[in-house]
Structures are given as C-alpha cells and as structure tokens.
CSV table of C-alpha atoms in Angstrom, one decimal:
chain,number,residue,atom,x,y,z
A,19,UNK,CA,0.4,0.3,0.4
A,20,UNK,CA,0.7,3.9,-0.5
A,21,UNK,CA,-0.6,6.8,0.9
A,22,UNK,CA,-1.5,9.1,-1.3
A,23,UNK,CA,-1.6,12.9,-0.6
A,24,UNK,CA,-4.7,13.3,0.9
A,25,UNK,CA,-4.1,10.9,3.6
A,26,UNK,CA,-6.0,7.5,1.6
A,27,UNK,CA,-4.0,4.6,1.1
A,28,UNK,CA,-3.9,3.0,-1.9
A,29,UNK,CA,-2.7,-0.6,-4.2
A,30,UNK,CA,1.2,0.0,-4.9
A,31,UNK,CA,-0.3,-2.4,-8.3
A,32,UNK,CA,-2.3,-4.0,-10.0
A,33,UNK,CA,-4.7,-6.5,-7.8
A,34,UNK,CA,-2.7,-10.1,-8.7
A,35,UNK,CA,-5.6,-12.2,-11.2
A,36,UNK,CA,-5.9,-14.7,-8.4
A,37,UNK,CA,-7.4,-12.0,-5.5
A,38,UNK,CA,-9.0,-10.1,-8.6
A,39,UNK,CA,-10.6,-13.6,-8.4
A,40,UNK,CA,-11.2,-14.0,-5.3
A,41,UNK,CA,-12.8,-10.3,-4.6
A,42,UNK,CA,-15.5,-11.4,-7.7
A,43,UNK,CA,-16.3,-14.3,-5.8
A,44,UNK,CA,-16.9,-12.7,-2.9
A,45,UNK,CA,-19.0,-10.1,-3.3
A,46,UNK,CA,-21.2,-12.6,-6.2
A,47,UNK,CA,-21.3,-14.8,-3.7
A,48,UNK,CA,-23.4,-12.0,-0.7
A,49,UNK,CA,-25.2,-10.9,-3.8
A,50,UNK,CA,-26.8,-14.5,-4.8
A,51,UNK,CA,-27.5,-14.8,-1.0
A,52,UNK,CA,-29.0,-11.7,-1.0
A,53,UNK,CA,-31.3,-12.9,-3.9
A,54,UNK,CA,-31.7,-15.9,-3.2
A,55,UNK,CA,-34.5,-14.1,-0.3
A,56,UNK,CA,-36.2,-12.3,-3.0
A,57,UNK,CA,-38.6,-13.0,-5.6
A,58,UNK,CA,-39.2,-9.2,-6.8
A,59,UNK,CA,-37.3,-5.8,-5.4
A,60,UNK,CA,-40.4,-3.4,-5.4
A,61,UNK,CA,-36.8,-0.4,-5.3
A,62,UNK,CA,-37.2,1.7,-1.5
A,63,UNK,CA,-36.3,-1.1,0.5
A,64,UNK,CA,-39.9,-2.6,-0.4
A,65,UNK,CA,-39.0,-6.5,-2.0
A,66,UNK,CA,-41.3,-9.6,-2.2
A,67,UNK,CA,-39.9,-12.3,0.0
A,68,UNK,CA,-39.3,-16.0,-1.7
A,69,UNK,CA,-42.3,-18.7,-0.1
A,70,UNK,CA,-38.7,-20.0,1.5
A,71,UNK,CA,-37.5,-16.9,3.4
A,72,UNK,CA,-41.1,-16.4,4.0
A,73,UNK,CA,-41.1,-19.8,5.5
A,74,UNK,CA,-38.1,-19.5,7.4
A,75,UNK,CA,-39.1,-16.9,9.5
A,76,UNK,CA,-42.8,-17.5,9.9
A,77,UNK,CA,-40.6,-20.7,11.1
A,78,UNK,CA,-39.1,-18.7,13.7
A,79,UNK,CA,-42.2,-17.3,15.1
A,80,UNK,CA,-44.1,-21.2,15.4
A,81,UNK,CA,-41.2,-21.4,18.9
A,82,UNK,CA,-42.0,-19.4,20.7
A,83,UNK,CA,-40.9,-21.3,24.2
A,84,UNK,CA,-39.5,-24.2,25.4
A,85,UNK,CA,-42.3,-25.4,25.6
A,86,UNK,CA,-43.4,-24.3,22.7
A,87,UNK,CA,-40.7,-27.3,21.1
A,88,UNK,CA,-42.3,-29.8,22.8
A,89,UNK,CA,-46.2,-30.2,22.3
A,90,UNK,CA,-44.4,-30.0,18.6
A,91,UNK,CA,-42.4,-32.7,19.1
A,92,UNK,CA,-44.9,-36.0,20.7
A,93,UNK,CA,-47.4,-33.9,18.3
A,94,UNK,CA,-44.5,-35.4,15.2
A,95,UNK,CA,-44.5,-39.2,17.8
A,96,UNK,CA,-47.8,-39.0,17.0
A,97,UNK,CA,-48.5,-38.9,13.8
A,98,UNK,CA,-45.7,-41.0,13.4
A,99,UNK,CA,-48.4,-44.0,15.5
A,100,UNK,CA,-46.6,-43.9,18.5
A,101,UNK,CA,-48.6,-45.3,21.2
A,102,UNK,CA,-45.7,-45.1,24.1
A,103,UNK,CA,-43.4,-41.6,24.1
A,104,UNK,CA,-40.4,-41.4,26.9
A,105,UNK,CA,-39.6,-37.4,27.2
A,106,UNK,CA,-36.3,-36.3,29.7
A,107,UNK,CA,-36.2,-33.7,30.6
A,108,UNK,CA,-32.5,-31.4,31.9
A,109,UNK,CA,-31.1,-28.3,32.6
A,110,UNK,CA,-28.0,-27.3,33.4
A,111,UNK,CA,-25.6,-24.8,31.9
A,112,UNK,CA,-28.7,-22.8,30.6
A,113,UNK,CA,-29.6,-24.5,27.6
A,114,UNK,CA,-33.0,-26.8,28.9
A,115,UNK,CA,-31.7,-30.6,26.5
A,116,UNK,CA,-35.7,-32.4,26.2
A,117,UNK,CA,-35.2,-36.0,24.3
A,118,UNK,CA,-37.7,-37.4,22.7
A,119,UNK,CA,-38.2,-41.8,22.8
A,120,UNK,CA,-41.2,-42.9,20.7
A,121,UNK,CA,-42.2,-46.4,19.4
A,122,UNK,CA,-43.3,-44.5,16.2
A,123,UNK,CA,-42.4,-46.0,12.4
A,124,UNK,CA,-39.4,-44.9,12.3
A,125,UNK,CA,-37.4,-42.6,9.7
A,126,UNK,CA,-34.9,-44.2,7.4
A,127,UNK,CA,-30.9,-43.2,7.6
A,128,UNK,CA,-31.3,-40.9,4.1
A,129,UNK,CA,-34.0,-38.9,5.9
A,130,UNK,CA,-32.9,-38.5,9.2
A,131,UNK,CA,-30.8,-34.6,9.0
A,132,UNK,CA,-33.2,-34.2,5.3
A,133,UNK,CA,-36.3,-34.6,8.1
A,134,UNK,CA,-35.6,-30.8,9.1
A,135,UNK,CA,-35.6,-29.1,5.9
A,136,UNK,CA,-38.8,-26.8,5.4
A,137,UNK,CA,-42.2,-28.8,4.0
A,138,UNK,CA,-40.2,-32.2,3.9
A,139,UNK,CA,-43.1,-34.1,5.5
A,140,UNK,CA,-44.3,-38.5,5.8
A,141,UNK,CA,-48.0,-36.8,6.2
A,142,UNK,CA,-49.1,-35.8,1.9
A,143,UNK,CA,-52.4,-37.2,2.9
A,144,UNK,CA,-52.8,-37.3,6.8
A,145,UNK,CA,-52.6,-33.2,7.7
A,146,UNK,CA,-54.5,-32.9,10.4
A,147,UNK,CA,-56.3,-30.3,12.7
A,148,UNK,CA,-56.2,-30.7,16.5
A,149,UNK,CA,-56.2,-29.0,19.7
A,150,UNK,CA,-52.7,-27.3,18.6
A,151,UNK,CA,-53.3,-26.2,15.0
A,152,UNK,CA,-52.9,-27.2,11.8
A,153,UNK,CA,-49.6,-30.4,11.7
A,154,UNK,CA,-48.6,-31.8,8.5
A,155,UNK,CA,-47.2,-29.0,7.0
A,156,UNK,CA,-43.5,-29.7,7.1
A,157,UNK,CA,-42.6,-27.3,9.3
A,158,UNK,CA,-42.9,-28.0,12.8
A,159,UNK,CA,-39.0,-29.8,13.1
A,160,UNK,CA,-37.9,-27.0,10.6
A,161,UNK,CA,-39.4,-24.9,13.5
A,162,UNK,CA,-37.5,-26.5,16.1
A,163,UNK,CA,-33.9,-26.5,14.2
A,164,UNK,CA,-34.1,-22.8,13.6
A,165,UNK,CA,-34.8,-22.4,17.1
A,166,UNK,CA,-32.6,-24.8,19.2
A,167,UNK,CA,-28.3,-24.5,19.7
A,168,UNK,CA,-28.8,-28.2,18.9
A,169,UNK,CA,-31.5,-30.5,17.2
A,170,UNK,CA,-30.6,-34.2,16.0
A,171,UNK,CA,-32.8,-37.6,15.5
A,172,UNK,CA,-30.1,-39.9,18.0
A,173,UNK,CA,-31.5,-43.7,17.1
A,174,UNK,CA,-34.5,-44.7,14.3
A,175,UNK,CA,-35.3,-47.9,13.3
A,176,UNK,CA,-37.8,-48.8,11.1
A,177,UNK,CA,-40.6,-49.7,12.8
A,178,UNK,CA,-39.4,-49.6,16.2
A,179,UNK,CA,-39.4,-45.9,16.9
A,180,UNK,CA,-37.4,-42.8,17.1
A,181,UNK,CA,-35.3,-40.5,19.4
A,182,UNK,CA,-34.8,-36.8,18.8
A,183,UNK,CA,-32.8,-34.8,20.6
A,184,UNK,CA,-33.7,-31.3,21.3
A,185,UNK,CA,-32.0,-28.2,23.0
A,186,UNK,CA,-32.2,-24.6,23.8
A,187,UNK,CA,-30.4,-21.8,25.0
A,188,UNK,CA,-32.9,-20.2,27.7
A,189,UNK,CA,-31.4,-16.9,26.9
A,190,UNK,CA,-32.6,-17.2,23.6
A,191,UNK,CA,-35.5,-19.6,23.9
A,192,UNK,CA,-37.4,-19.7,27.5
A,193,UNK,CA,-39.5,-21.3,29.7
A,194,UNK,CA,-41.2,-21.3,32.4
A,195,UNK,CA,-39.6,-19.9,35.7
A,196,UNK,CA,-41.5,-22.6,37.7
A,197,UNK,CA,-41.1,-26.2,35.8
A,198,UNK,CA,-41.5,-28.5,39.1
A,199,UNK,CA,-45.3,-28.0,39.5
A,200,UNK,CA,-48.1,-30.2,38.4
A,201,UNK,CA,-51.8,-29.8,37.7
A,202,UNK,CA,-54.3,-32.1,39.3
A,203,UNK,CA,-57.0,-33.5,37.4
A,204,UNK,CA,-59.8,-32.4,38.7
A,205,UNK,CA,-63.4,-34.3,37.1
A,206,UNK,CA,-65.7,-31.9,36.0
A,207,UNK,CA,-69.9,-31.9,36.2
A,208,UNK,CA,-70.4,-33.8,33.2
A,209,UNK,CA,-67.8,-36.4,34.5
A,210,UNK,CA,-64.9,-36.1,31.4
A,211,UNK,CA,-61.8,-35.0,33.8
A,212,UNK,CA,-59.2,-31.8,32.7
A,213,UNK,CA,-56.6,-30.1,33.6
A,214,UNK,CA,-56.7,-27.9,37.0
A,215,UNK,CA,-54.7,-24.7,37.0
A,216,UNK,CA,-51.2,-24.5,36.6
A,217,UNK,CA,-48.0,-23.0,35.1
A,218,UNK,CA,-48.1,-23.4,31.2
A,219,UNK,CA,-44.1,-25.8,31.9
A,220,UNK,CA,-42.9,-28.8,31.0
A,221,UNK,CA,-45.3,-31.0,33.0
A,222,UNK,CA,-48.1,-29.6,31.7
A,223,UNK,CA,-47.6,-29.6,27.3
A,224,UNK,CA,-47.3,-33.0,28.2
A,225,UNK,CA,-50.2,-33.4,30.2
A,226,UNK,CA,-52.4,-31.7,28.1
A,227,UNK,CA,-51.1,-33.9,25.4
A,228,UNK,CA,-51.8,-37.1,27.4
A,229,UNK,CA,-55.1,-36.5,28.2
A,230,UNK,CA,-55.9,-35.6,25.3
A,231,UNK,CA,-55.0,-38.4,23.7
A,232,UNK,CA,-54.5,-41.3,26.1
A,233,UNK,CA,-56.7,-43.1,23.8
A,234,UNK,CA,-53.6,-43.5,21.4
A,235,UNK,CA,-50.7,-42.5,23.5
A,236,UNK,CA,-49.0,-43.1,27.0
A,237,UNK,CA,-46.4,-40.2,27.7
A,238,UNK,CA,-44.0,-41.0,30.6
A,239,UNK,CA,-42.1,-37.7,31.5
A,240,UNK,CA,-39.1,-37.6,34.4
A,241,UNK,CA,-35.1,-36.9,34.1
A,242,UNK,CA,-32.4,-39.0,31.5
A,243,UNK,CA,-32.1,-41.7,34.8
A,244,UNK,CA,-36.3,-41.7,35.0
A,245,UNK,CA,-36.9,-42.1,31.8
A,246,UNK,CA,-33.2,-44.9,31.2
A,247,UNK,CA,-34.8,-47.0,34.0
A,248,UNK,CA,-38.3,-47.0,32.8
A,249,UNK,CA,-37.5,-48.4,29.7
A,250,UNK,CA,-35.1,-50.5,30.9
A,251,UNK,CA,-38.0,-51.6,32.7
A,252,UNK,CA,-40.1,-51.6,29.2
A,253,UNK,CA,-37.9,-53.4,26.7
A,254,UNK,CA,-37.1,-56.0,29.5
A,255,UNK,CA,-41.0,-57.5,29.1
A,256,UNK,CA,-40.5,-57.0,26.2
A,257,UNK,CA,-36.7,-59.2,25.8
A,258,UNK,CA,-39.1,-62.2,27.9
A,259,UNK,CA,-42.0,-61.3,25.9
A,260,UNK,CA,-40.0,-62.4,23.0
A,261,UNK,CA,-37.6,-64.3,24.0
A,262,UNK,CA,-34.8,-62.0,22.8
A,263,UNK,CA,-31.0,-62.7,23.7
A,264,UNK,CA,-29.0,-60.0,25.2
A,265,UNK,CA,-26.1,-60.5,23.4
A,266,UNK,CA,-28.4,-59.7,20.9
A,267,UNK,CA,-26.5,-56.5,18.9
A,268,UNK,CA,-28.6,-53.0,19.9
A,269,UNK,CA,-28.9,-51.6,16.6
A,270,UNK,CA,-31.7,-54.5,15.7
A,271,UNK,CA,-33.5,-53.9,19.1
A,272,UNK,CA,-36.3,-50.5,18.3
A,273,UNK,CA,-34.6,-47.6,20.1
A,274,UNK,CA,-36.6,-47.5,22.9
A,275,UNK,CA,-35.8,-51.4,24.2
A,276,UNK,CA,-32.5,-51.5,23.7
A,277,UNK,CA,-30.7,-50.1,27.4
A,278,UNK,CA,-32.2,-54.2,28.2
A,279,UNK,CA,-29.3,-55.2,26.3
A,280,UNK,CA,-26.7,-53.9,29.4
A,281,UNK,CA,-25.1,-56.7,30.7
A,282,UNK,CA,-23.4,-54.3,33.0
A,283,UNK,CA,-23.3,-50.4,34.5
A,284,UNK,CA,-21.2,-49.7,31.4
A,285,UNK,CA,-22.9,-51.3,28.8
A,286,UNK,CA,-25.8,-49.6,29.9
A,287,UNK,CA,-24.1,-45.8,29.6
A,288,UNK,CA,-23.0,-46.4,26.4
A,289,UNK,CA,-26.5,-47.4,25.6
A,290,UNK,CA,-28.2,-44.3,26.8
A,291,UNK,CA,-25.9,-41.9,25.4
A,292,UNK,CA,-26.8,-43.3,21.7
A,293,UNK,CA,-30.3,-43.2,22.6
A,294,UNK,CA,-29.3,-39.3,24.3
A,295,UNK,CA,-29.3,-39.9,27.9
A,296,UNK,CA,-26.7,-39.3,30.2
A,297,UNK,CA,-25.6,-40.5,33.1
A,298,UNK,CA,-22.9,-42.2,35.1
A,299,UNK,CA,-21.4,-45.4,35.3
A,300,UNK,CA,-23.0,-44.4,39.2
A,301,UNK,CA,-27.0,-43.9,38.1
A,302,UNK,CA,-26.7,-46.7,35.7
A,303,UNK,CA,-25.8,-49.1,38.9
A,304,UNK,CA,-28.6,-48.1,40.4
A,305,UNK,CA,-30.7,-48.9,37.5
A,306,UNK,CA,-29.6,-52.0,37.0
A,307,UNK,CA,-29.8,-52.9,40.7
A,308,UNK,CA,-33.8,-52.0,41.4
A,309,UNK,CA,-32.6,-48.9,43.4
A,310,UNK,CA,-33.8,-46.9,40.9
A,311,UNK,CA,-37.8,-47.8,40.0
A,312,UNK,CA,-39.4,-47.2,36.8
A,313,UNK,CA,-41.8,-44.0,36.2
A,314,UNK,CA,-45.8,-44.6,36.0
A,315,UNK,CA,-47.0,-43.0,33.2
A,316,UNK,CA,-47.5,-38.7,33.6
A,317,UNK,CA,-51.6,-39.3,33.9
A,318,UNK,CA,-51.3,-41.8,36.7
A,319,UNK,CA,-48.7,-39.4,38.8
A,320,UNK,CA,-51.3,-36.4,39.0
A,321,UNK,CA,-54.1,-35.8,42.0
A,322,UNK,CA,-57.2,-35.9,41.3
A,323,UNK,CA,-60.5,-33.8,42.4
A,324,UNK,CA,-63.9,-34.5,42.1
A,325,UNK,CA,-66.8,-32.2,41.6
A,326,UNK,CA,-67.2,-32.2,45.2
A,327,UNK,CA,-64.8,-30.9,46.5
A,328,UNK,CA,-63.3,-34.7,47.6
A,329,UNK,CA,-59.8,-36.1,46.6
A,330,UNK,CA,-59.7,-39.2,44.8
A,331,UNK,CA,-57.0,-41.7,45.2
A,332,UNK,CA,-53.5,-40.5,42.7
A,333,UNK,CA,-50.5,-42.3,42.3
A,334,UNK,CA,-47.7,-40.9,42.8
A,335,UNK,CA,-44.3,-41.1,41.3
A,336,UNK,CA,-42.2,-43.1,43.2
A,337,UNK,CA,-39.5,-40.9,45.0
A,338,UNK,CA,-36.0,-41.2,43.5
A,339,UNK,CA,-34.3,-44.3,45.6
A,340,UNK,CA,-36.9,-46.3,46.3
A,341,UNK,CA,-37.4,-49.2,46.7
A,342,UNK,CA,-39.0,-52.3,44.0
A,343,UNK,CA,-41.7,-53.2,46.8
A,344,UNK,CA,-44.7,-55.4,45.7
A,345,UNK,CA,-48.0,-54.6,46.9
A,346,UNK,CA,-49.8,-56.3,49.3
A,347,UNK,CA,-47.8,-58.4,51.2
A,348,UNK,CA,-51.2,-60.0,52.9
A,349,UNK,CA,-52.2,-61.9,49.7
A,350,UNK,CA,-51.4,-65.1,50.8
A,351,UNK,CA,-47.4,-64.8,49.6
A,352,UNK,CA,-48.6,-63.6,46.2
A,353,UNK,CA,-46.2,-61.0,44.7
A,354,UNK,CA,-46.3,-58.2,42.1
A,355,UNK,CA,-44.5,-55.4,41.5
A,356,UNK,CA,-45.9,-52.0,40.7
A,357,UNK,CA,-44.4,-52.1,37.4
A,358,UNK,CA,-46.5,-54.5,36.2
A,359,UNK,CA,-50.2,-53.9,37.7
A,360,UNK,CA,-49.9,-50.0,36.2
A,361,UNK,CA,-48.9,-52.5,32.9
A,362,UNK,CA,-51.8,-54.6,33.8
A,363,UNK,CA,-54.4,-52.1,34.6
A,364,UNK,CA,-53.7,-50.7,31.2
A,365,UNK,CA,-54.3,-53.9,29.6
A,366,UNK,CA,-57.5,-54.1,30.8
A,367,UNK,CA,-58.0,-50.3,30.0
A,368,UNK,CA,-57.8,-51.5,26.4
A,369,UNK,CA,-59.8,-54.3,26.8
A,370,UNK,CA,-62.5,-53.1,28.4
A,371,UNK,CA,-63.9,-50.5,25.9
A,372,UNK,CA,-65.1,-52.7,24.0
A,373,UNK,CA,-67.6,-53.9,26.6
A,374,UNK,CA,-68.4,-50.1,27.4
A,375,UNK,CA,-68.5,-49.3,23.5
A,376,UNK,CA,-71.9,-52.1,23.6
A,377,UNK,CA,-72.9,-50.8,27.0
A,378,UNK,CA,-73.3,-47.1,26.4
A,379,UNK,CA,-70.7,-47.0,28.7
A,380,UNK,CA,-68.1,-44.7,29.4
A,381,UNK,CA,-65.0,-46.0,28.0
A,382,UNK,CA,-62.0,-44.3,28.7
A,383,UNK,CA,-60.9,-45.3,32.6
A,384,UNK,CA,-58.6,-46.6,34.3
A,385,UNK,CA,-60.0,-49.7,36.7
A,386,UNK,CA,-57.7,-49.9,40.0
A,387,UNK,CA,-56.3,-52.8,40.3
A,388,UNK,CA,-55.5,-54.9,43.6
A,389,UNK,CA,-54.3,-57.9,45.6
A,390,UNK,CA,-56.3,-59.6,48.7
A,391,UNK,CA,-56.4,-62.6,50.4
A,392,UNK,CA,-58.7,-63.8,48.4
A,393,UNK,CA,-56.5,-63.1,44.8
A,394,UNK,CA,-56.7,-60.0,42.5
A,395,UNK,CA,-59.2,-57.9,42.3
A,396,UNK,CA,-60.2,-55.2,39.0
A,397,UNK,CA,-63.0,-52.9,40.2
A,398,UNK,CA,-64.0,-50.8,35.9
A,399,UNK,CA,-65.6,-47.7,37.5
A,400,UNK,CA,-69.1,-47.8,35.8
A,401,UNK,CA,-70.6,-44.5,34.2
A,402,UNK,CA,-73.5,-44.6,31.6
A,403,UNK,CA,-72.1,-41.8,28.7
A,404,UNK,CA,-74.7,-38.5,28.7
C-alpha cells in the first residue's frame, strides 16, 4: 500500500489475478445470498420475499418458548404412529435438553437430516387439525431447528421408533420459570377429566397432550435417569415375551427397548448415551440394581379432584431411590410389582373399551387393580355415557 497526498491509502499495484477472482467471487456470493431471499425487488426498500424465506421467518415465530417445541415433538411422534412416548427433560448451564424416544414408525437413515428442512413431511395425505393447530405442513421440525442450539435424530429403526434430541439456549428461547409444579386432574360436572390451574410448563404441556391423546398414547416424563430406568423395565418385558437374547445387536432392537440389552453398568451408559440419555456409571448401576424404580405414566401421577371437592387417590410417582416394592404382602404370599400391576391395568383398560362401547358406558376409565387375600381384584368404575 502507498500513501496518497490526501491522506488515504491505495494499492501500489494491480491485484493479482487470484486476488481479483477471490474478490469477485466474494461479491457475487454475497449478492446471490441476498437474491435467494427475494422474489421481486420493488425499489425503495420494498421487496417480495421468496416463499422459502417467508417460511423460514414464519418458522422462527412458530416456536416462542421451549414448551412450544415440546408439543411439536409430541405431535410429531403421535403422527408417526407412536403409542408410548418417553420424554427426558434436563437443564444445565442455561441449556434445556429435551429427548423424546417413541415406538413409532421410525425414520429412514437417508431422511434423518432432511426432515429438518422446510416443507419435508411424511404426511402428504394425513395433514390434521388438532387442539394445537394444523400439523403436517412439514414445518414443525424445521421450526425447532431454527430456534434450537442443537437438534438431531440420535437413533431410529424402521418400525421400531426414534430417539430425537432438541436442545435450547434459554437466553434465546425462554421457558416457564416454574418447571416443577404438576397440575391436578379435575373431574368436571359432566364427568370428563380436565387439567386444573398451574403453570404452563413442560409437564403441563405433556399432560395436556397425554389427556387429549390418552386413547392412543401413553406419556412418561422425567429426568434422563428416570426415563432410562423406565425404558429398561419396558425393554426387559419385551425381551422376555419375545425370547430376545441380551447378546443381540442393539441396532436390531427398537430404541425404546435397547437398554434391556445392557449386561453391566458400562453397557448401560453407552447405550443410554446413544439415545441422548446422559448419566454416570453410578446412576446406571443404581438402575440395574433396582434402586431407581420405573416411572408411572404421567397422567397417573396427577392428583385427582372430584366435583364435590373431595380428592380421589392418585398414583404418585415413586421417589428417586425407592426400592422396587411389592404390593399387598397380605395376599397369601403373592407378590406382584407395581410396574407389572400398572401394565396389567393398562391392558385391562384397553379390553374394557369394547364392552363399554356396546353398553354405552364411558370407555376411558382406568380400573383399580389390587391384591387381596382372595387374589387379584380388578374393579371398573361404571359410568353411563350422556
């Protein structure tokens, strides 16, 4: 560079051909990037945006908070045919980490990145309107990626479900301050169940979804370790029923059942990490030793309030570290775990629906299953449909 008399600097010689080409490429690429956003330039600052750019900007507004992202992830799993949804939620260093593992249709490997692109959807003929708006326009996962600090399909198996991670910087995408309060279930005068007052936090979003979709979906919500313990129990039941060896390749087993293949704590940590569930070896050991019990379905953990103001019994989520206990020790030596009784009650609830439909009874009831000195009793509350 040389100094000009007017105080400015100028090049002492023409730029080399390579420098000129680099400069030209930079200018052209910058201009092209701007043009890719614009369909028509009207001058004076007025433009018509391309559809893709307009959708990108709309997508950023679709997710205003973490809770918005959670409901989109739940709807996505539901539309993939999932019946069981495990939601692991954790917060660390200003980041909220959400992992949803389901038993849906799964995502082909060559689509696991593409599903985050705009207008990519598997619901060409099944777009649906539900309580949260239209779903099936191919923008939900794109909206999440636009707002998340990290979004990724961690594992998937065709016909076996998916594990998907979405992580948010809470300084950019906010969440409710109170994330610990659970709303009660209130029996309304017409006999329906509704959520009572409470913060619109992640738990409430999951409860709202679980309540609306309860005939088709069961939602579990907890920490990574709690969800891992629940999936471990879930998977072990599957392995026993289908005589699957724990030496099987994890890639051949559905993501939500893979933890049952763990032979030791190190295996458990490695398989869990592949599903987005991060934990220590000590926590894994506690799960394998039964010191961390499986979660009950989220709706079953809610307090139930009857119209008269009385409270019905609720299946409280067992505290961390509680030993895996049996039910009624007075039942002549018969011991059945709470987890197995809960699964039995869910199976009975499905069986009840056909009978209830035939006699115009309320279909969506959860039977009470208890052990007595006489054996196992199953009691269905009978309520006529209005």
